[in-house]
mmCIF file of C-alpha atoms in Angstrom:
data_model
loop_
_atom_site.group_PDB
_atom_site.id
_atom_site.type_symbol
_atom_site.label_atom_id
_atom_site.label_comp_id
_atom_site.label_asym_id
_atom_site.label_seq_id
_atom_site.Cartn_x
_atom_site.Cartn_y
_atom_site.Cartn_z
ATOM 1 C CA MET A 1 54.843 26.430 31.147
ATOM 2 C CA ASN A 2 52.330 29.228 30.645
ATOM 3 C CA LEU A 3 51.422 31.514 33.669
ATOM 4 C CA SER A 4 47.722 30.087 34.348
ATOM 5 C CA VAL A 5 49.413 26.979 34.907
ATOM 6 C CA VAL A 6 52.114 28.544 36.921
ATOM 7 C CA LYS A 7 49.341 30.048 39.407
ATOM 8 C CA ARG A 8 47.620 26.540 39.413
ATOM 9 C CA HIS A 9 50.214 24.779 40.664
ATOM 10 C CA LEU A 10 51.200 27.740 43.131
ATOM 11 C CA LYS A 11 47.829 27.650 44.489
ATOM 12 C CA GLU A 12 47.947 23.754 44.723
ATOM 13 C CA ILE A 13 51.519 23.882 46.569
ATOM 14 C CA GLY A 14 49.525 26.120 49.027
ATOM 15 C CA ASN A 15 46.715 23.966 49.356
ATOM 16 C CA TYR A 16 49.170 20.794 49.940
ATOM 17 C CA GLY A 17 50.997 23.132 52.730
ATOM 18 C CA LEU A 18 47.604 23.973 54.351
ATOM 19 C CA TYR A 19 46.786 20.292 54.605
ATOM 20 C CA LEU A 20 49.777 19.050 55.944
ATOM 21 C CA TRP A 21 50.248 21.266 58.467
ATOM 22 C CA LYS A 22 46.117 20.622 59.752
ATOM 23 C CA LYS A 23 46.737 17.027 58.899
ATOM 24 C CA PRO A 24 42.996 16.362 58.775
ATOM 25 C CA SER A 25 41.114 12.802 59.321
ATOM 26 C CA LEU A 26 39.740 11.404 55.656
ATOM 27 C CA PRO A 27 36.287 9.827 55.224
ATOM 28 C CA SER A 28 36.297 6.176 56.440
ATOM 29 C CA ASN A 29 33.834 5.913 53.276
ATOM 30 C CA LYS A 30 35.035 6.583 50.058
ATOM 31 C CA PHE A 31 34.683 5.603 46.292
ATOM 32 C CA VAL A 32 35.442 5.975 42.678
ATOM 33 C CA ILE A 33 33.596 6.389 39.841
ATOM 34 C CA PHE A 34 36.116 5.344 37.180
ATOM 35 C CA GLY A 35 35.597 4.522 33.046
ATOM 36 C CA ARG A 36 35.469 6.659 30.140
ATOM 37 C CA GLY A 37 33.541 10.197 29.323
ATOM 38 C CA ARG A 38 30.368 10.340 27.947
ATOM 39 C CA SER A 39 28.929 7.145 29.286
ATOM 40 C CA GLY A 40 26.654 8.372 31.871
ATOM 41 C CA SER A 41 29.027 9.335 34.688
ATOM 42 C CA THR A 42 27.658 13.119 35.008
ATOM 43 C CA LEU A 43 24.395 11.624 35.451
ATOM 44 C CA LEU A 44 25.469 9.158 38.343
ATOM 45 C CA VAL A 45 27.542 11.705 39.968
ATOM 46 C CA ASN A 46 24.175 14.120 39.915
ATOM 47 C CA LEU A 47 22.157 11.090 41.321
ATOM 48 C CA LEU A 48 24.562 10.113 44.004
ATOM 49 C CA THR A 49 24.833 13.925 45.172
ATOM 50 C CA ASN A 50 21.249 14.228 45.819
ATOM 51 C CA GLN A 51 21.470 11.875 48.784
ATOM 52 C CA ASN A 52 22.052 13.547 51.933
ATOM 53 C CA GLN A 53 24.723 11.105 52.984
ATOM 54 C CA VAL A 54 27.076 11.328 49.983
ATOM 55 C CA HIS A 55 29.207 13.940 48.152
ATOM 56 C CA CYS A 56 30.341 13.177 45.145
ATOM 57 C CA ASP A 57 33.098 15.789 43.263
ATOM 58 C CA ASN A 58 33.328 15.585 39.257
ATOM 59 C CA GLU A 59 36.902 15.428 37.707
ATOM 60 C CA ILE A 60 38.516 16.523 40.156
ATOM 61 C CA LEU A 61 42.135 15.074 38.346
ATOM 62 C CA HIS A 62 40.933 16.849 35.112
ATOM 63 C CA ASP A 63 44.034 19.268 35.139
ATOM 64 C CA ARG A 64 47.513 18.097 35.685
ATOM 65 C CA LEU A 65 48.688 18.227 39.348
ATOM 66 C CA LEU A 66 52.051 17.969 40.779
ATOM 67 C CA PHE A 67 50.730 15.576 43.315
ATOM 68 C CA PRO A 68 47.597 13.735 41.702
ATOM 69 C CA ARG A 69 47.329 11.479 44.847
ATOM 70 C CA SER A 70 47.823 13.704 47.638
ATOM 71 C CA TYR A 71 45.285 15.998 45.595
ATOM 72 C CA ILE A 72 42.763 13.189 46.147
ATOM 73 C CA ASP A 73 43.096 12.884 50.062
ATOM 74 C CA LEU A 74 43.065 16.830 50.212
ATOM 75 C CA CYS A 75 39.823 16.892 48.704
ATOM 76 C CA SER A 76 38.214 13.746 50.438
ATOM 77 C CA SER A 77 39.646 15.419 53.728
ATOM 78 C CA ARG A 78 36.738 18.389 53.243
ATOM 79 C CA TYR A 79 33.888 15.732 53.767
ATOM 80 C CA GLN A 80 34.800 14.086 56.830
ATOM 81 C CA SER A 81 31.294 13.297 58.130
ATOM 82 C CA ARG A 82 30.017 11.932 54.689
ATOM 83 C CA VAL A 83 30.490 9.256 52.082
ATOM 84 C CA TYR A 84 33.019 10.824 49.659
ATOM 85 C CA GLY A 85 33.719 10.174 46.106
ATOM 86 C CA PHE A 86 34.718 11.830 42.889
ATOM 87 C CA LYS A 87 34.954 10.641 39.013
ATOM 88 C CA LEU A 88 38.369 9.611 37.255
ATOM 89 C CA LEU A 89 38.277 9.335 33.770
ATOM 90 C CA SER A 90 40.776 6.812 32.028
ATOM 91 C CA TYR A 91 42.328 9.205 29.861
ATOM 92 C CA GLN A 92 43.120 11.457 33.037
ATOM 93 C CA VAL A 93 45.055 8.343 34.284
ATOM 94 C CA ARG A 94 47.088 7.818 30.988
ATOM 95 C CA ASP A 95 47.273 11.070 29.499
ATOM 96 C CA VAL A 96 47.010 14.088 31.899
ATOM 97 C CA GLN A 97 48.566 13.283 35.422
ATOM 98 C CA PRO A 98 52.733 12.555 36.183
ATOM 99 C CA ILE A 99 51.260 9.058 36.878
ATOM 100 C CA SER A 100 54.269 6.269 35.835
ATOM 101 C CA GLU A 101 52.686 3.528 37.454
ATOM 102 C CA PRO A 102 48.850 3.552 36.903
ATOM 103 C CA GLU A 103 47.931 0.051 38.311
ATOM 104 C CA GLU A 104 49.731 0.898 41.579
ATOM 105 C CA PHE A 105 48.263 4.591 41.637
ATOM 106 C CA LEU A 106 44.640 3.042 41.445
ATOM 107 C CA LEU A 107 45.538 0.154 43.973
ATOM 108 C CA SER A 108 47.100 2.464 46.164
ATOM 109 C CA LEU A 109 43.392 4.284 46.109
ATOM 110 C CA TYR A 110 41.535 0.866 46.646
ATOM 111 C CA GLU A 111 43.799 0.247 49.657
ATOM 112 C CA SER A 112 43.371 3.393 51.339
ATOM 113 C CA GLY A 113 39.468 2.534 51.309
ATOM 114 C CA TYR A 114 37.956 3.706 48.182
ATOM 115 C CA LYS A 115 35.454 1.158 46.567
ATOM 116 C CA PHE A 116 35.631 1.077 42.844
ATOM 117 C CA ILE A 117 32.541 1.689 40.452
ATOM 118 C CA TYR A 118 33.732 0.856 36.935
ATOM 119 C CA LEU A 119 30.862 2.947 34.349
ATOM 120 C CA THR A 120 31.032 1.348 30.835
ATOM 121 C CA ARG A 121 28.839 2.427 27.902
ATOM 122 C CA SER A 122 28.466 -1.083 25.670
ATOM 123 C CA ASN A 123 27.104 0.778 22.478
ATOM 124 C CA LEU A 124 30.541 1.909 20.896
ATOM 125 C CA ILE A 125 28.379 3.548 18.242
ATOM 126 C CA ASP A 126 26.261 5.728 20.452
ATOM 127 C CA HIS A 127 29.300 6.282 22.492
ATOM 128 C CA ALA A 128 31.195 7.575 19.395
ATOM 129 C CA LEU A 129 28.117 9.664 18.266
ATOM 130 C CA SER A 130 27.809 11.244 21.727
ATOM 131 C CA ASN A 131 31.560 12.514 21.654
ATOM 132 C CA ILE A 132 31.301 13.984 18.287
ATOM 133 C CA ASN A 133 27.864 15.707 19.269
ATOM 134 C CA ALA A 134 29.605 17.221 22.156
ATOM 135 C CA LYS A 135 32.614 17.990 20.302
ATOM 136 C CA LEU A 136 30.583 20.023 17.143
ATOM 137 C CA LYS A 137 28.223 21.525 19.580
ATOM 138 C CA GLN A 138 30.355 22.450 22.582
ATOM 139 C CA LYS A 139 27.784 21.071 24.911
ATOM 140 C CA PHE A 140 28.206 18.191 27.068
ATOM 141 C CA HIS A 141 25.377 18.467 29.586
ATOM 142 C CA HIS A 142 21.709 20.463 29.865
ATOM 143 C CA ARG A 143 19.969 20.818 33.152
ATOM 144 C CA SER A 144 16.209 21.616 33.371
ATOM 145 C CA HIS A 145 16.688 24.939 34.869
ATOM 146 C CA GLU A 146 18.299 26.282 31.546
ATOM 147 C CA GLY A 147 15.021 26.281 29.734
ATOM 148 C CA GLU A 148 14.197 24.040 26.615
ATOM 149 C CA PHE A 149 16.780 22.221 24.617
ATOM 150 C CA LYS A 150 16.149 21.507 20.796
ATOM 151 C CA TYR A 151 18.392 19.195 19.203
ATOM 152 C CA GLN A 152 20.066 19.660 15.881
ATOM 153 C CA PRO A 153 21.038 16.139 13.869
ATOM 154 C CA ILE A 154 24.721 16.240 12.949
ATOM 155 C CA LYS A 155 26.348 15.476 9.893
ATOM 156 C CA VAL A 156 29.401 13.210 10.574
ATOM 157 C CA GLU A 157 32.760 12.188 9.042
ATOM 158 C CA ILE A 158 32.360 8.398 8.760
ATOM 159 C CA GLU A 159 36.093 8.018 9.456
ATOM 160 C CA GLU A 160 36.118 10.162 12.676
ATOM 161 C CA VAL A 161 33.035 7.548 13.669
ATOM 162 C CA PHE A 162 35.262 4.724 13.416
ATOM 163 C CA GLN A 163 38.363 6.459 15.168
ATOM 164 C CA ARG A 164 36.398 7.067 17.944
ATOM 165 C CA ILE A 165 35.045 3.536 18.179
ATOM 166 C CA GLN A 166 38.466 1.948 18.057
ATOM 167 C CA PHE A 167 39.708 4.807 20.581
ATOM 168 C CA SER A 168 36.990 3.646 22.925
ATOM 169 C CA GLU A 169 37.786 0.234 22.689
ATOM 170 C CA GLU A 170 41.505 0.969 23.427
ATOM 171 C CA LEU A 171 40.456 2.505 26.524
ATOM 172 C CA GLY A 172 37.751 0.017 27.164
ATOM 173 C CA GLU A 173 40.959 -2.983 27.291
ATOM 174 C CA TYR A 174 43.437 -0.029 29.222
ATOM 175 C CA GLU A 175 40.580 0.155 32.046
ATOM 176 C CA LYS A 176 40.027 -3.711 32.303
ATOM 177 C CA ASN A 177 44.031 -4.228 32.413
ATOM 178 C CA LEU A 178 44.280 -1.589 35.254
ATOM 179 C CA LEU A 179 41.398 -2.971 37.060
ATOM 180 C CA GLN A 180 42.186 -6.672 37.177
ATOM 181 C CA LYS A 181 43.683 -6.592 40.927
ATOM 182 C CA ILE A 182 41.214 -4.455 42.040
ATOM 183 C CA PRO A 183 37.399 -5.694 43.198
ATOM 184 C CA HIS A 184 34.641 -3.450 41.692
ATOM 185 C CA LEU A 185 31.020 -2.995 41.060
ATOM 186 C CA SER A 186 30.525 -2.835 37.333
ATOM 187 C CA LEU A 187 27.632 -1.108 35.976
ATOM 188 C CA THR A 188 26.821 -0.303 32.510
ATOM 189 C CA TYR A 189 24.936 3.087 30.666
ATOM 190 C CA GLU A 190 22.235 1.067 28.932
ATOM 191 C CA ASP A 191 21.455 -1.577 31.766
ATOM 192 C CA ASN A 192 21.916 0.976 34.861
ATOM 193 C CA LEU A 193 21.245 4.762 33.864
ATOM 194 C CA LEU A 194 19.567 4.730 30.051
ATOM 195 C CA ASP A 195 16.068 4.088 31.594
ATOM 196 C CA SER A 196 15.059 6.295 34.416
ATOM 197 C CA GLU A 197 13.110 3.626 36.412
ATOM 198 C CA CYS A 198 16.780 2.136 36.611
ATOM 199 C CA HIS A 199 17.931 5.065 38.459
ATOM 200 C CA GLN A 200 16.748 4.036 42.100
ATOM 201 C CA LYS A 201 18.111 0.481 41.447
ATOM 202 C CA THR A 202 21.632 1.734 40.781
ATOM 203 C CA VAL A 203 21.763 4.447 43.343
ATOM 204 C CA ASP A 204 20.873 1.791 45.764
ATOM 205 C CA GLN A 205 23.347 -0.616 44.597
ATOM 206 C CA VAL A 206 26.166 2.055 45.217
ATOM 207 C CA LEU A 207 24.859 2.896 48.943
ATOM 208 C CA GLU A 208 24.637 -0.602 49.604
ATOM 209 C CA LEU A 209 28.532 -0.701 49.550
ATOM 210 C CA PHE A 210 28.088 1.487 52.513
ATOM 211 C CA ASN A 211 25.192 -0.153 54.395
ATOM 212 C CA LEU A 212 23.260 3.153 53.627
ATOM 213 C CA PRO A 213 19.791 3.998 53.152
ATOM 214 C CA SER A 214 18.450 5.658 50.258
ATOM 215 C CA LYS A 215 15.992 7.992 49.621
ATOM 216 C CA PRO A 216 14.310 9.276 46.346
ATOM 217 C CA VAL A 217 16.597 9.614 43.326
ATOM 218 C CA LYS A 218 15.969 12.725 41.423
ATOM 219 C CA THR A 219 18.510 14.741 38.702
ATOM 220 C CA ASN A 220 18.166 18.088 36.894
ATOM 221 C CA LEU A 221 19.949 16.834 33.956
ATOM 222 C CA VAL A 222 18.125 16.554 30.751
ATOM 223 C CA LYS A 223 18.643 14.167 27.708
ATOM 224 C CA LEU A 224 20.474 15.801 24.990
ATOM 225 C CA MET A 225 20.183 13.221 22.503
ATOM 226 C CA PRO A 226 16.904 12.309 20.521
ATOM 227 C CA LEU A 227 15.640 8.366 20.155
ATOM 228 C CA GLU A 228 16.832 6.927 16.788
ATOM 229 C CA LEU A 229 20.188 7.364 14.781
ATOM 230 C CA THR A 230 17.458 8.362 11.960
ATOM 231 C CA LYS A 231 16.916 11.984 13.872
ATOM 232 C CA MET A 232 20.429 12.213 15.375
ATOM 233 C CA VAL A 233 22.504 12.085 11.898
ATOM 234 C CA GLU A 234 22.221 14.005 9.179
ATOM 235 C CA ASN A 235 23.620 11.452 6.882
ATOM 236 C CA TYR A 236 22.275 8.668 8.320
ATOM 237 C CA GLU A 237 22.257 6.318 5.457
ATOM 238 C CA GLU A 238 25.845 6.834 4.867
ATOM 239 C CA LEU A 239 26.870 5.920 8.035
ATOM 240 C CA ILE A 240 24.390 2.682 8.073
ATOM 241 C CA GLU A 241 25.963 1.443 4.972
ATOM 242 C CA ALA A 242 29.411 1.789 6.544
ATOM 243 C CA ILE A 243 29.042 0.216 9.406
ATOM 244 C CA LYS A 244 26.923 -2.358 8.160
ATOM 245 C CA LYS A 245 30.105 -3.291 6.280
ATOM 246 C CA SER A 246 32.429 -3.211 8.953
ATOM 247 C CA LYS A 247 33.083 -5.552 12.256
ATOM 248 C CA TYR A 248 30.719 -3.263 14.393
ATOM 249 C CA ALA A 249 27.853 -3.804 12.892
ATOM 250 C CA HIS A 250 26.471 -6.055 15.573
ATOM 251 C CA PHE A 251 25.842 -2.435 17.662
ATOM 252 C CA LEU A 252 22.982 -1.680 15.391
ATOM 253 C CA ARG A 253 21.015 -4.426 16.494
ATOM 254 C CA ASP A 254 18.078 -2.406 17.434
ATOM 255 C CA ASN A 255 19.623 1.021 16.938
ATOM 256 C CA THR A 256 16.982 2.336 14.506
ATOM 257 C CA SER A 257 13.922 1.725 16.564
ATOM 258 C CA LYS A 258 14.660 1.895 20.493
ATOM 259 C CA SER A 259 16.257 4.423 22.320
ATOM 260 C CA HIS A 260 19.843 4.789 22.871
ATOM 261 C CA GLN A 261 19.806 8.060 24.587
ATOM 262 C CA LYS A 262 22.756 10.028 26.315
ATOM 263 C CA VAL A 263 22.458 12.551 29.166
#
């Protein structure tokens, strides 16, 4: 265990001690945005946080913790007078945190008042390319105040695209199994976040869970990827030819002509 991890765990223990000593109350209204990365969750967090009565944290379980369940309560206790939410990616439950019974872990959140929002991305080709683009460029989001963003097409390894698609499929099945006993609001990137005209309705759906009024939505996030696969991928023809021969050909339904952008 390296020094930075030791320091993080010592800080974690210190925070728990202070939390247990003060024993603060927790917000009565809470939610979890659950799903895979690169599915629009950062955009949804951004839209919700711009509502006056809501605070939504990002990935509070990104790094391994000693007591992840207690840490969630600690974070939520800081926003007692507001609706509190956080983003939880499925791989963090499966691969990062010391959670031996993930179904029970999520169920405990639900039973303590957390409402679940399950966010997915339907087009697994776009999902794979978004992940590859972020990995290659080490750029995951862009905000308007950071200046103009110019996209450069990426050259992809065909095998990696298929590996990414398969990995996303596997995580999708894992997520569905975890949520079998948990009522949840299902949203998709394509139907609820891709088009900015859908943002208001999507945010209102979440706020309705808590009987809260909404205000006009806004975001400072800028779309990272272009409108078409032809502009997205340098070796476009090679990729299309490979996908057409695979069981994933149905994801090409309108990728060549319709916008499938990722924020």
